[in-house]
Short mmCIF file of C-alpha atoms in Angstrom, two decimals:
data_model
loop_
_atom_site.label_atom_id
_atom_site.label_comp_id
_atom_site.label_asym_id
_atom_site.label_seq_id
_atom_site.Cartn_x
_atom_site.Cartn_y
_atom_site.Cartn_z
CA MET Q 1 167.74 180.96 54.50
CA SER Q 2 167.98 180.79 58.25
CA ARG Q 3 164.81 182.91 58.40
CA ARG Q 4 163.13 180.20 56.11
CA VAL Q 5 164.21 177.32 58.34
CA THR Q 6 162.94 179.08 61.34
CA GLN Q 7 159.63 179.41 59.87
CA LEU Q 8 159.35 175.72 58.96
CA THR Q 9 160.48 174.61 62.21
CA VAL Q 10 157.59 177.00 63.83
CA VAL Q 11 154.97 175.40 61.28
CA LEU Q 12 156.20 171.69 62.08
CA GLY Q 13 155.64 172.30 65.74
CA LEU Q 14 152.18 173.66 65.43
CA VAL Q 15 151.29 170.60 63.07
CA LEU Q 16 152.65 168.39 66.01
CA ALA Q 17 150.89 170.53 68.65
CA VAL Q 18 147.78 169.95 67.11
CA GLY Q 19 147.87 166.04 66.34
CA SER Q 20 148.51 165.63 69.77
CA CYS Q 21 145.27 167.75 71.14
CA ALA Q 22 143.54 165.58 68.87
CA GLN Q 23 144.91 162.19 70.16
CA GLN Q 24 144.09 163.22 73.77
CA GLY Q 25 140.37 164.22 73.02
CA ALA Q 26 139.52 161.07 71.28
CA ALA Q 27 137.47 158.27 72.99
CA PRO Q 28 139.70 155.18 73.89
CA ALA Q 29 138.59 152.08 71.82
CA ALA Q 30 136.47 149.49 73.47
CA PRO Q 31 138.48 146.44 74.45
CA PRO Q 32 137.75 143.21 72.55
CA ILE Q 33 134.76 141.13 73.64
CA PRO Q 34 136.14 137.73 74.42
CA SER Q 35 134.04 134.89 72.87
CA THR Q 36 132.12 132.81 75.32
CA GLY Q 37 130.00 130.96 72.68
CA ALA Q 38 128.05 131.26 69.30
CA PRO Q 39 127.39 134.90 68.18
CA ARG Q 40 124.10 135.99 68.04
CA SER Q 41 122.24 135.71 65.21
CA GLY Q 42 123.06 139.15 62.85
CA THR Q 43 125.34 140.41 65.26
CA GLY Q 44 129.30 139.94 65.73
CA VAL Q 45 128.46 139.77 69.55
CA ALA Q 46 128.79 136.48 71.54
CA ALA Q 47 125.70 135.37 73.36
CA ALA Q 48 125.90 135.34 77.50
CA PRO Q 49 126.04 131.81 78.40
CA THR Q 50 122.72 130.13 79.68
CA PRO Q 51 122.88 129.55 83.38
CA PRO Q 52 122.45 126.28 84.66
CA ALA Q 53 118.43 125.32 85.79
CA THR Q 54 117.89 125.06 89.40
CA PRO Q 55 115.42 122.83 90.52
CA ALA Q 56 112.21 124.07 92.01
CA PRO Q 57 111.55 123.87 95.60
CA GLY Q 58 110.55 120.01 96.57
CA GLN Q 59 111.97 118.87 93.27
CA ILE Q 60 114.79 116.36 93.07
CA PRO Q 61 117.07 116.68 89.96
CA ILE Q 62 117.00 113.32 87.67
CA ALA Q 63 119.98 111.77 86.40
CA GLY Q 64 120.38 112.82 82.85
CA GLY Q 65 118.77 115.65 82.69
CA PRO Q 66 117.31 118.82 84.61
CA PRO Q 67 113.87 118.33 86.77
CA GLY Q 68 110.84 118.55 84.40
CA ALA Q 69 112.78 117.52 81.29
CA GLY Q 70 110.59 114.54 80.02
CA SER Q 71 110.09 112.77 83.37
CA PRO Q 72 108.84 113.36 86.68
CA PRO Q 73 110.98 113.98 89.77
CA ARG Q 74 111.94 110.64 91.75
CA ARG Q 75 112.87 110.27 95.61
CA VAL Q 76 116.17 109.93 96.64
CA PRO Q 77 116.67 106.53 97.79
CA LEU Q 78 117.37 106.39 101.87
CA THR Q 79 120.48 105.19 103.45
CA PRO Q 80 120.70 102.29 105.49
CA GLU Q 81 120.96 104.74 108.74
CA GLN Q 82 117.71 106.75 107.29
CA ARG Q 83 115.99 103.29 107.07
CA ALA Q 84 116.82 101.78 110.85
CA ALA Q 85 115.79 105.40 112.23
CA ARG Q 86 112.21 105.10 110.15
CA ARG Q 87 111.82 101.53 111.31
CA ASP Q 88 112.12 102.72 114.79
CA SER Q 89 110.20 105.61 114.38
CA ILE Q 90 107.38 103.44 113.24
CA ALA Q 91 107.65 100.80 115.46
CA GLY Q 92 107.38 103.40 118.80
CA VAL Q 93 104.20 104.64 116.97
CA ARG Q 94 102.96 101.09 116.88
CA ALA Q 95 103.98 100.25 120.24
CA GLN Q 96 102.07 103.02 121.85
CA THR Q 97 98.92 102.39 119.63
CA VAL Q 98 98.99 98.75 120.98
CA LYS Q 99 99.60 99.90 124.45
CA THR Q 100 96.77 102.25 124.49
CA LEU Q 101 94.35 99.67 123.07
CA MET Q 102 95.69 96.85 125.79
CA GLU Q 103 94.67 99.46 128.18
CA LYS Q 104 91.31 99.97 126.49
CA LEU Q 105 90.44 96.15 126.30
CA ALA Q 106 91.79 95.01 130.09
CA GLY Q 107 90.38 92.01 131.21
CA LYS Q 108 89.57 90.85 127.86
CA GLU Q 109 93.06 89.72 126.29
CA LYS Q 110 91.96 86.13 126.77
CA LEU Q 111 88.75 86.24 124.93
CA LYS Q 112 88.20 85.40 121.43
CA ALA Q 113 89.08 88.34 119.05
CA GLY Q 114 85.74 87.70 117.03
CA ASP Q 115 83.73 88.42 120.21
CA VAL Q 116 85.18 91.69 121.00
CA PHE Q 117 86.19 93.12 117.50
CA ALA Q 118 83.68 94.09 115.10
CA ASN Q 119 83.78 93.62 111.52
CA LEU Q 120 86.64 90.95 112.01
CA LYS Q 121 85.87 88.79 108.64
CA GLU Q 122 88.90 86.49 108.64
CA ALA Q 123 87.93 83.00 110.42
CA SER Q 124 91.52 82.58 111.61
CA LEU Q 125 91.44 85.80 113.12
CA GLN Q 126 88.16 85.18 114.98
CA ASP Q 127 89.23 82.06 116.59
CA THR Q 128 92.35 83.76 118.03
CA THR Q 129 92.69 85.63 121.53
CA VAL Q 130 92.55 89.47 121.76
CA GLU Q 131 95.96 89.84 122.92
CA ALA Q 132 97.28 87.43 120.10
CA LEU Q 133 95.58 89.46 117.27
CA LEU Q 134 96.91 92.84 118.63
CA THR Q 135 100.60 91.00 118.52
CA LEU Q 136 99.69 89.57 115.12
CA MET Q 137 98.79 92.98 113.56
CA ASP Q 138 101.82 94.63 114.75
CA VAL Q 139 104.70 92.16 114.30
CA ASN Q 140 103.43 89.79 111.30
CA TYR Q 141 101.55 92.50 109.40
CA SER Q 142 102.63 96.25 109.96
CA LYS Q 143 106.36 95.37 110.81
CA ALA Q 144 106.50 92.88 107.78
CA LEU Q 145 105.19 95.85 105.74
CA GLY Q 146 107.08 98.54 107.27
CA VAL Q 147 104.18 100.55 108.18
CA ASN Q 148 101.79 101.87 111.23
CA CYS Q 149 98.48 100.78 112.12
CA THR Q 150 97.03 103.59 110.07
CA PHE Q 151 98.18 102.19 107.24
CA CYS Q 152 94.90 99.81 106.70
CA HIS Q 153 93.28 101.40 109.71
CA VAL Q 154 91.26 104.72 110.59
CA ALA Q 155 92.58 105.78 113.93
CA GLY Q 156 89.93 105.40 116.63
CA GLN Q 157 87.71 103.67 113.93
CA TRP Q 158 89.30 100.14 113.68
CA ASP Q 159 86.13 98.43 112.47
CA GLU Q 160 85.76 100.90 109.71
CA ASP Q 161 86.53 99.62 105.87
CA LYS Q 162 87.37 103.27 104.54
CA LYS Q 163 91.10 102.05 103.20
CA GLU Q 164 91.44 100.10 100.14
CA GLU Q 165 94.70 98.89 102.00
CA LYS Q 166 92.27 96.92 104.53
CA GLU Q 167 90.40 94.95 102.09
CA THR Q 168 94.13 94.38 99.96
CA THR Q 169 95.44 92.90 103.53
CA ARG Q 170 92.22 90.51 103.57
CA LEU Q 171 93.09 89.17 100.49
CA MET Q 172 96.60 88.63 101.06
CA ILE Q 173 95.63 86.76 104.45
CA GLN Q 174 93.59 84.49 102.30
CA MET Q 175 96.15 84.09 99.64
CA VAL Q 176 98.92 83.09 102.39
CA THR Q 177 96.55 80.66 104.08
CA ARG Q 178 95.81 79.03 100.63
CA LEU Q 179 99.45 78.70 99.53
CA ASN Q 180 100.64 77.40 103.07
CA LYS Q 181 97.49 74.66 103.56
CA GLU Q 182 97.11 73.71 99.80
CA ASP Q 183 100.38 74.07 97.81
CA LEU Q 184 103.17 73.95 100.58
CA THR Q 185 101.91 71.06 101.79
CA LYS Q 186 103.19 69.14 98.73
CA MET Q 187 106.66 70.40 99.31
CA PRO Q 188 108.96 67.90 100.93
CA PRO Q 189 109.63 68.42 104.74
CA ASN Q 190 112.49 70.42 105.42
CA ARG Q 191 115.64 69.39 107.31
CA ALA Q 192 113.46 70.02 110.71
CA GLY Q 193 110.62 67.65 109.57
CA LYS Q 194 108.57 70.46 108.90
CA THR Q 195 106.38 71.54 105.60
CA PRO Q 196 107.67 74.85 104.32
CA THR Q 197 105.51 77.90 104.98
CA ILE Q 198 105.48 81.60 104.19
CA ASP Q 199 104.26 84.87 105.86
CA CYS Q 200 103.98 88.43 105.21
CA VAL Q 201 107.94 89.19 105.70
CA THR Q 202 108.56 86.12 103.05
CA CYS Q 203 107.82 88.74 100.02
CA HIS Q 204 107.65 92.29 101.78
CA ARG Q 205 110.63 92.15 103.85
CA GLY Q 206 109.91 95.70 105.41
CA LEU Q 207 108.38 97.20 102.26
CA ASN Q 208 104.42 97.72 101.87
CA HIS Q 209 105.12 97.52 97.93
CA PRO Q 210 107.85 94.58 97.45
CA ASN Q 211 107.85 94.56 93.92
CA ALA Q 212 109.10 98.25 93.79
CA ALA Q 213 112.25 96.94 95.38
CA ILE Q 214 113.68 93.94 93.05
CA LEU Q 215 117.10 93.30 93.57
CA PRO Q 216 119.64 92.79 90.24
#
């Protein structure tokens, strides 16, 4: 009887030893994959999340969608400080241009502009002096539009009509002159007893395209 018990004990020990070895040799089970979205079609493995689109160099993200998603990128509006710095920079360039021209025209400052400058078509500009014309171009036109002299002119070729903006300026001068002489003269005098008048800055207010900045 004790001999049979001893044999059963030996057999049971062998069975346990074999089972332990089998478990040690088996490959560990892979941990479950956490779900990050809808599974791929036909599999139980979740699809990797799509990385956010990054704007291409020079592009500015558009509100409501990534660059190129339905509408072109737009410029980021300048801050008041950036606008002031831009105006100062442009004014400095204009001042240097006017100074260079005045030095070149030294001795002719009081002559009629029409006798000195070629291709000056507006009669009101022909009758003014050279000095007054350059001041008018600098302050009344360029500053009012927030631009440099080369917005309308070709540097060094001031009499050329190569730019469309120059012809547009002529039309604007005619429009302002007509409004001041024909239409606004019908307005009642202001408190100073003068008839109201307009100028380039009345509409432009430092912008070359005034209709692009309509206030709400």
